[in-house]
Amino acid sequence: MTAEPAGLLPVVLSLALAAIFVVAVAGIMIRRRGRRPVADTPTNEAYRIYTREYDLVLTAADLPAALYQGSPDRDKGYLDVDDREWRAQIENAENIYRRLSDPSPLMGSEAVELQGAAVLLMIDQSGSMRGQPMAWVAAGARKLSEELRRRGASVGVAGYTTAGWHGGFARNKWLRAGRPKRPGRLCALLHVIYQAFDDTGPDDNAWRQMLNPDILRENVDGESLQWGADYLKGRCEQRRILLVVSDGAPVDDATLLENGASYLHRHFLAVRDALLHTKELELLAIGAGYHVSEFYPVSREATDAAGLVNAGLELIRIGESPK
C-alpha cells in the first residue's frame, strides 16, 4: 500500500504541469487580445483545421515575396518598414558563427559514422525567438548542419511558423463566414526549407532569410512535427532523424481563443506520441534556453550556438539505428 502514493506522483505532476500550461496560455491570450478563450472542453474532441487554403511551403528564395503576399500583415502594419533590424541580426549571427571553433580533422571512422542517416533540423520560428535567440540558433544550426555532413549524414534544415499574425488570411475567411464556433486550427501555416537534403551545402542567402524578423510569428508544433516526419519519409536512409530546436509550447492566439487554451498542446502530444509509437524515425529535441524534456523524452538544452552544436551531435550519437 505504501507504494501507491509514489505511483500516483507522476500522474499528479503531469496534471499539475498541464494545469499550469493552460493557465499560462490563457493569460497570454488575455494580454494579447483582451478577451478570454472559450472553454477548454471537451478535451477528447478531434483536431480540426478550418482551412488549408493559405498554408505555405516555401524555399528560402521564395520567402521575400511571400511575406508581403501570403498574409495581411503588411496592411496591418506588422512588417518592418525597413531592413535595419534584419541587417543587424544578420551581422550578429555571422559574428557568432565566426566565433565558433574551426572543426578539427576527423579521425578514422568519424568521417563515415553518420553515413546512412538523414537528419532534418526543424527550427521553431515563433515570435519568442526574436532577437538574440534566433541569432545564435541560426548560427548554431548552420554549424551543426556542416558537422553532420562532414560525418556522412544527409541534412535538411527547415523552419516552422505561421503565415501571418493573429490567424492571417485563414482567420479572415472565418470572419467572413460568420465566426462558426470551435472552428479548429484558425491560422495559416508556413514551413520554409532553408536547406534541402540534396543541396551541396549551406547557401548564404538561405541563412540570411532565416534571420528575417518578419518571419517570427506563431507556432503550431503538432502539425509541424507531422510535416517534418512526412518530409523525412521520402528519404531512403536507414536512420531518419527529426531534430527539433524549440523554445516552448505551441501557441497561436487565433486558434486558442476559439478552441480552448490546451487545444494545440493536446494535438502536439498526440502527434508526438504517435511518432514515438511507430518508431519510423528518431525524434530528438534541443531546447533553446528552455527545458523541453516534458515535451520530448530525448532532449538537451542549449543556451548558445556552441552548446547547440554539441547537444545536436550528442543526441544523434546516442540514438540507435534500426536493427
Short mmCIF file of C-alpha atoms in Angstrom, two decimals:
data_model
loop_
_atom_site.label_atom_id
_atom_site.label_comp_id
_atom_site.label_asym_id
_atom_site.label_seq_id
_atom_site.Cartn_x
_atom_site.Cartn_y
_atom_site.Cartn_z
CA MET A 1 0.00 0.00 0.00
CA THR A 2 2.89 2.37 0.69
CA ALA A 3 3.88 2.19 -2.99
CA GLU A 4 0.57 3.65 -4.17
CA PRO A 5 1.34 7.35 -3.44
CA ALA A 6 4.68 7.07 -5.25
CA GLY A 7 2.93 5.56 -8.25
CA LEU A 8 0.48 8.43 -8.29
CA LEU A 9 3.20 11.07 -8.14
CA PRO A 10 3.99 11.12 -11.92
CA VAL A 11 0.28 11.44 -12.69
CA VAL A 12 -0.15 14.29 -10.21
CA LEU A 13 2.91 16.08 -11.59
CA SER A 14 1.65 15.64 -15.16
CA LEU A 15 -1.77 17.06 -14.27
CA ALA A 16 -0.14 19.96 -12.42
CA LEU A 17 2.06 20.80 -15.42
CA ALA A 18 -0.95 20.65 -17.73
CA ALA A 19 -2.91 22.97 -15.44
CA ILE A 20 -0.01 25.44 -15.28
CA PHE A 21 0.29 25.35 -19.06
CA VAL A 22 -3.41 26.07 -19.60
CA VAL A 23 -3.38 28.97 -17.12
CA ALA A 24 -0.24 30.44 -18.72
CA VAL A 25 -1.66 30.23 -22.24
CA ALA A 26 -4.96 31.74 -21.13
CA GLY A 27 -3.02 34.62 -19.62
CA ILE A 28 -1.16 35.17 -22.89
CA MET A 29 -4.43 35.23 -24.80
CA ILE A 30 -5.98 37.79 -22.46
CA ARG A 31 -2.93 40.06 -22.67
CA ARG A 32 -2.74 39.83 -26.46
CA ARG A 33 -6.38 40.16 -27.41
CA GLY A 34 -8.11 41.47 -24.30
CA ARG A 35 -10.54 38.57 -24.06
CA ARG A 36 -10.68 35.08 -22.63
CA PRO A 37 -10.53 31.92 -24.75
CA VAL A 38 -13.58 29.67 -24.98
CA ALA A 39 -13.96 26.82 -22.52
CA ASP A 40 -11.19 24.26 -22.81
CA THR A 41 -13.55 21.32 -23.37
CA PRO A 42 -14.17 18.69 -24.48
CA THR A 43 -10.58 17.53 -24.12
CA ASN A 44 -11.18 14.48 -26.34
CA GLU A 45 -12.52 16.40 -29.33
CA ALA A 46 -10.93 15.62 -32.70
CA TYR A 47 -8.37 18.07 -34.03
CA ARG A 48 -9.73 20.09 -36.91
CA ILE A 49 -8.34 22.52 -39.47
CA TYR A 50 -10.62 25.33 -40.59
CA THR A 51 -8.84 25.77 -43.93
CA ARG A 52 -5.56 24.78 -45.58
CA GLU A 53 -6.12 27.26 -48.39
CA TYR A 54 -3.47 29.70 -47.20
CA ASP A 55 -0.84 27.26 -45.88
CA LEU A 56 2.57 27.71 -47.49
CA VAL A 57 5.64 25.54 -48.01
CA LEU A 58 8.44 27.65 -49.47
CA THR A 59 12.11 27.65 -50.22
CA ALA A 60 14.17 30.48 -48.77
CA ALA A 61 14.35 32.08 -52.22
CA ASP A 62 10.54 32.35 -52.32
CA LEU A 63 10.28 33.90 -48.88
CA PRO A 64 10.69 37.66 -49.51
CA ALA A 65 7.71 37.90 -51.87
CA ALA A 66 5.57 35.60 -49.72
CA LEU A 67 6.00 37.78 -46.64
CA TYR A 68 4.07 40.50 -48.43
CA GLN A 69 1.65 38.38 -50.44
CA GLY A 70 0.95 35.47 -48.08
CA SER A 71 -0.66 37.42 -45.24
CA PRO A 72 -2.43 40.69 -44.40
CA ASP A 73 0.44 41.70 -42.10
CA ARG A 74 1.70 44.48 -44.34
CA ASP A 75 -1.71 46.17 -44.47
CA LYS A 76 -1.97 45.89 -40.68
CA GLY A 77 1.45 47.47 -40.15
CA TYR A 78 3.05 44.34 -38.67
CA LEU A 79 6.01 44.22 -41.10
CA ASP A 80 9.15 46.29 -40.60
CA VAL A 81 9.21 49.36 -42.82
CA ASP A 82 12.95 48.99 -43.40
CA ASP A 83 15.59 46.28 -43.04
CA ARG A 84 17.68 47.80 -40.26
CA GLU A 85 16.72 45.18 -37.66
CA TRP A 86 17.24 42.40 -40.17
CA ARG A 87 20.67 43.67 -41.22
CA ALA A 88 21.72 43.97 -37.58
CA GLN A 89 20.50 40.43 -36.94
CA ILE A 90 22.49 39.08 -39.90
CA GLU A 91 25.66 40.80 -38.66
CA ASN A 92 25.10 39.46 -35.15
CA ALA A 93 24.54 35.88 -36.33
CA GLU A 94 27.54 35.98 -38.66
CA ASN A 95 29.76 37.18 -35.82
CA ILE A 96 28.51 34.34 -33.62
CA TYR A 97 29.13 31.85 -36.42
CA ARG A 98 32.69 33.09 -36.99
CA ARG A 99 33.49 32.74 -33.29
CA LEU A 100 32.61 29.05 -33.32
CA SER A 101 35.74 26.94 -33.29
CA ASP A 102 37.07 25.57 -36.55
CA PRO A 103 36.37 21.87 -36.96
CA SER A 104 39.17 19.55 -36.03
CA PRO A 105 40.21 16.85 -38.51
CA LEU A 106 38.02 13.77 -38.30
CA MET A 107 39.73 10.60 -37.20
CA GLY A 108 39.15 7.27 -38.90
CA SER A 109 35.56 6.15 -38.65
CA GLU A 110 34.31 9.62 -37.60
CA ALA A 111 34.15 10.66 -41.26
CA VAL A 112 31.60 7.95 -42.02
CA GLU A 113 29.88 7.47 -38.65
CA LEU A 114 26.63 9.03 -39.92
CA GLN A 115 26.53 7.54 -43.39
CA GLY A 116 23.08 6.12 -43.93
CA ALA A 117 21.44 8.84 -41.76
CA ALA A 118 19.07 11.60 -42.87
CA VAL A 119 18.74 14.42 -40.34
CA LEU A 120 16.08 17.13 -40.58
CA LEU A 121 16.70 20.14 -38.35
CA MET A 122 13.30 21.72 -37.62
CA ILE A 123 13.62 25.21 -36.15
CA ASP A 124 10.88 26.92 -34.18
CA GLN A 125 10.47 30.42 -35.65
CA SER A 126 7.88 31.80 -33.26
CA GLY A 127 7.92 35.38 -32.02
CA SER A 128 9.60 34.45 -28.74
CA MET A 129 12.74 33.61 -30.76
CA ARG A 130 13.13 37.21 -31.87
CA GLY A 131 16.50 38.87 -31.34
CA GLN A 132 19.45 37.09 -29.75
CA PRO A 133 17.84 33.61 -29.53
CA MET A 134 17.27 33.45 -33.29
CA ALA A 135 20.78 34.78 -33.98
CA TRP A 136 22.58 32.09 -32.02
CA VAL A 137 20.17 29.34 -33.06
CA ALA A 138 20.72 30.16 -36.75
CA ALA A 139 24.50 30.26 -36.29
CA GLY A 140 24.46 27.00 -34.32
CA ALA A 141 22.15 25.24 -36.76
CA ARG A 142 24.40 26.22 -39.65
CA LYS A 143 27.50 24.87 -37.91
CA LEU A 144 25.67 21.71 -36.80
CA SER A 145 24.47 21.00 -40.33
CA GLU A 146 28.07 21.29 -41.57
CA GLU A 147 29.35 18.98 -38.84
CA LEU A 148 26.70 16.37 -39.60
CA ARG A 149 27.51 16.49 -43.31
CA ARG A 150 31.22 16.08 -42.55
CA ARG A 151 30.31 12.84 -40.77
CA GLY A 152 28.39 11.48 -43.74
CA ALA A 153 24.79 12.44 -42.94
CA SER A 154 22.28 13.88 -45.37
CA VAL A 155 20.98 17.08 -43.79
CA GLY A 156 17.91 19.21 -44.34
CA VAL A 157 17.05 22.41 -42.48
CA ALA A 158 13.54 23.83 -42.21
CA GLY A 159 11.71 26.42 -40.13
CA TYR A 160 8.12 26.46 -38.94
CA THR A 161 5.95 29.46 -38.15
CA THR A 162 2.64 30.92 -39.34
CA ALA A 163 1.84 32.86 -42.50
CA GLY A 164 0.59 35.96 -40.71
CA TRP A 165 -0.08 37.18 -37.21
CA HIS A 166 -3.41 36.51 -35.47
CA GLY A 167 -4.64 33.94 -37.98
CA GLY A 168 -3.80 35.81 -41.17
CA PHE A 169 -5.97 35.12 -44.19
CA ALA A 170 -7.36 31.93 -42.60
CA ARG A 171 -8.98 33.86 -39.77
CA ASN A 172 -10.25 36.50 -42.21
CA LYS A 173 -12.06 33.74 -44.10
CA TRP A 174 -13.60 32.51 -40.84
CA LEU A 175 -14.78 36.03 -40.01
CA ARG A 176 -16.45 36.34 -43.41
CA ALA A 177 -18.22 33.02 -42.78
CA GLY A 178 -19.87 34.37 -39.64
CA ARG A 179 -17.47 33.05 -36.96
CA PRO A 180 -18.61 29.41 -36.68
CA LYS A 181 -17.93 28.03 -33.20
CA ARG A 182 -14.93 25.84 -32.38
CA PRO A 183 -13.50 26.05 -35.92
CA GLY A 184 -10.27 24.18 -35.25
CA ARG A 185 -6.85 25.46 -36.30
CA LEU A 186 -7.52 29.05 -37.30
CA CYS A 187 -4.27 30.22 -38.85
CA ALA A 188 -2.19 29.65 -41.98
CA LEU A 189 0.98 27.59 -41.57
CA LEU A 190 4.34 28.50 -43.07
CA HIS A 191 7.12 25.94 -43.50
CA VAL A 192 10.37 27.16 -45.03
CA ILE A 193 13.01 24.82 -46.46
CA TYR A 194 16.32 26.55 -45.90
CA GLN A 195 18.45 23.61 -46.95
CA ALA A 196 17.11 20.65 -48.91
CA PHE A 197 18.63 17.23 -48.38
CA ASP A 198 20.17 17.17 -51.83
CA ASP A 199 21.79 20.61 -51.58
CA THR A 200 25.56 20.51 -51.81
CA GLY A 201 25.96 22.81 -48.82
CA PRO A 202 24.51 25.76 -46.95
CA ASP A 203 23.50 28.75 -49.04
CA ASP A 204 24.40 32.17 -47.59
CA ASN A 205 21.15 33.76 -48.75
CA ALA A 206 19.07 31.00 -47.17
CA TRP A 207 20.66 31.50 -43.76
CA ARG A 208 20.14 35.25 -44.03
CA GLN A 209 16.47 34.72 -44.86
CA MET A 210 16.15 32.64 -41.69
CA LEU A 211 17.11 35.74 -39.70
CA ASN A 212 14.37 37.99 -41.10
CA PRO A 213 12.42 39.12 -38.01
CA ASP A 214 9.17 39.32 -40.00
CA ILE A 215 9.10 35.51 -40.22
CA LEU A 216 8.89 35.10 -36.46
CA ARG A 217 5.18 34.77 -35.69
CA GLU A 218 3.36 31.88 -34.01
CA ASN A 219 3.83 28.12 -33.85
CA VAL A 220 1.63 25.07 -34.35
CA ASP A 221 4.03 22.35 -33.27
CA GLY A 222 1.82 19.30 -33.74
CA GLU A 223 1.23 19.86 -37.44
CA SER A 224 4.83 20.94 -37.92
CA LEU A 225 6.08 17.72 -36.34
CA GLN A 226 3.87 15.77 -38.75
CA TRP A 227 5.10 17.88 -41.68
CA GLY A 228 8.71 17.14 -40.74
CA ALA A 229 8.00 13.42 -40.39
CA ASP A 230 6.30 13.33 -43.79
CA TYR A 231 9.24 15.21 -45.33
CA LEU A 232 11.62 12.60 -43.93
CA LYS A 233 9.55 9.68 -45.21
CA GLY A 234 10.80 10.31 -48.72
CA ARG A 235 14.36 9.52 -47.68
CA CYS A 236 15.88 6.10 -48.28
CA GLU A 237 18.49 6.28 -45.48
CA GLN A 238 18.34 3.62 -42.77
CA ARG A 239 18.28 6.21 -39.98
CA ARG A 240 15.79 9.06 -40.25
CA ILE A 241 16.16 11.67 -37.53
CA LEU A 242 13.87 14.60 -36.78
CA LEU A 243 15.75 17.07 -34.57
CA VAL A 244 13.57 19.92 -33.31
CA VAL A 245 15.01 23.18 -31.95
CA SER A 246 12.33 24.96 -29.92
CA ASP A 247 11.87 27.35 -27.03
CA GLY A 248 8.49 26.23 -25.78
CA ALA A 249 4.95 25.02 -26.34
CA PRO A 250 2.66 25.66 -29.34
CA VAL A 251 0.79 28.97 -29.31
CA ASP A 252 -1.46 30.56 -31.91
CA ASP A 253 -3.82 33.01 -30.28
CA ALA A 254 -6.48 32.95 -33.01
CA THR A 255 -6.80 29.17 -32.67
CA LEU A 256 -6.69 29.06 -28.88
CA LEU A 257 -9.23 31.83 -28.38
CA GLU A 258 -11.85 29.89 -30.33
CA ASN A 259 -10.96 26.32 -29.30
CA GLY A 260 -9.56 26.46 -25.77
CA ALA A 261 -6.16 27.07 -24.19
CA SER A 262 -4.85 23.49 -24.45
CA TYR A 263 -6.15 22.74 -27.97
CA LEU A 264 -2.79 22.92 -29.78
CA HIS A 265 -0.88 21.35 -26.90
CA ARG A 266 -3.16 18.31 -26.88
CA HIS A 267 -2.69 17.84 -30.61
CA PHE A 268 1.08 18.20 -30.28
CA LEU A 269 1.14 15.46 -27.64
CA ALA A 270 -1.00 13.20 -29.84
CA VAL A 271 1.33 13.64 -32.84
CA ARG A 272 4.44 13.22 -30.71
CA ASP A 273 3.13 10.04 -29.11
CA ALA A 274 2.16 8.60 -32.50
CA LEU A 275 5.65 9.25 -33.89
CA LEU A 276 7.29 7.70 -30.84
CA HIS A 277 4.99 4.68 -31.06
CA THR A 278 5.56 3.90 -34.74
CA LYS A 279 9.36 4.24 -34.40
CA GLU A 280 9.66 5.11 -38.08
CA LEU A 281 12.08 7.87 -37.15
CA GLU A 282 14.09 9.13 -34.19
CA LEU A 283 12.51 12.17 -32.53
CA LEU A 284 15.04 14.38 -30.73
CA ALA A 285 14.93 17.96 -29.47
CA ILE A 286 17.11 20.83 -28.30
CA GLY A 287 15.56 23.44 -26.03
CA ALA A 288 16.70 26.95 -26.97
CA GLY A 289 17.28 28.34 -23.50
CA TYR A 290 14.42 26.19 -22.28
CA HIS A 291 13.98 22.71 -20.84
CA VAL A 292 11.88 20.74 -23.34
CA SER A 293 12.13 17.37 -21.60
CA GLU A 294 8.42 17.50 -20.70
CA PHE A 295 7.65 17.64 -24.43
CA TYR A 296 10.43 15.44 -25.86
CA PRO A 297 11.73 12.40 -23.95
CA VAL A 298 15.15 12.57 -25.63
CA SER A 299 16.34 16.15 -25.46
CA ARG A 300 19.02 18.57 -24.32
CA GLU A 301 19.07 22.28 -23.53
CA ALA A 302 21.39 24.79 -25.19
CA THR A 303 21.96 28.43 -24.32
CA ASP A 304 24.35 29.40 -27.10
CA ALA A 305 25.47 28.33 -30.57
CA ALA A 306 28.34 26.13 -29.41
CA GLY A 307 26.03 24.38 -26.95
CA LEU A 308 23.52 23.74 -29.75
CA VAL A 309 26.19 22.09 -31.91
CA ASN A 310 27.41 19.92 -29.04
CA ALA A 311 23.87 18.97 -27.99
CA GLY A 312 22.93 18.02 -31.55
CA LEU A 313 25.97 15.81 -32.04
CA GLU A 314 25.45 14.16 -28.65
CA LEU A 315 21.78 13.44 -29.26
CA ILE A 316 22.39 11.91 -32.67
CA ARG A 317 25.28 9.79 -31.44
CA ILE A 318 23.27 8.30 -28.57
CA GLY A 319 20.44 7.33 -30.92
CA GLU A 320 20.33 3.78 -32.18
CA SER A 321 19.86 2.98 -35.85
CA PRO A 322 17.07 0.50 -36.67
CA LYS A 323 18.14 -3.11 -36.45
#
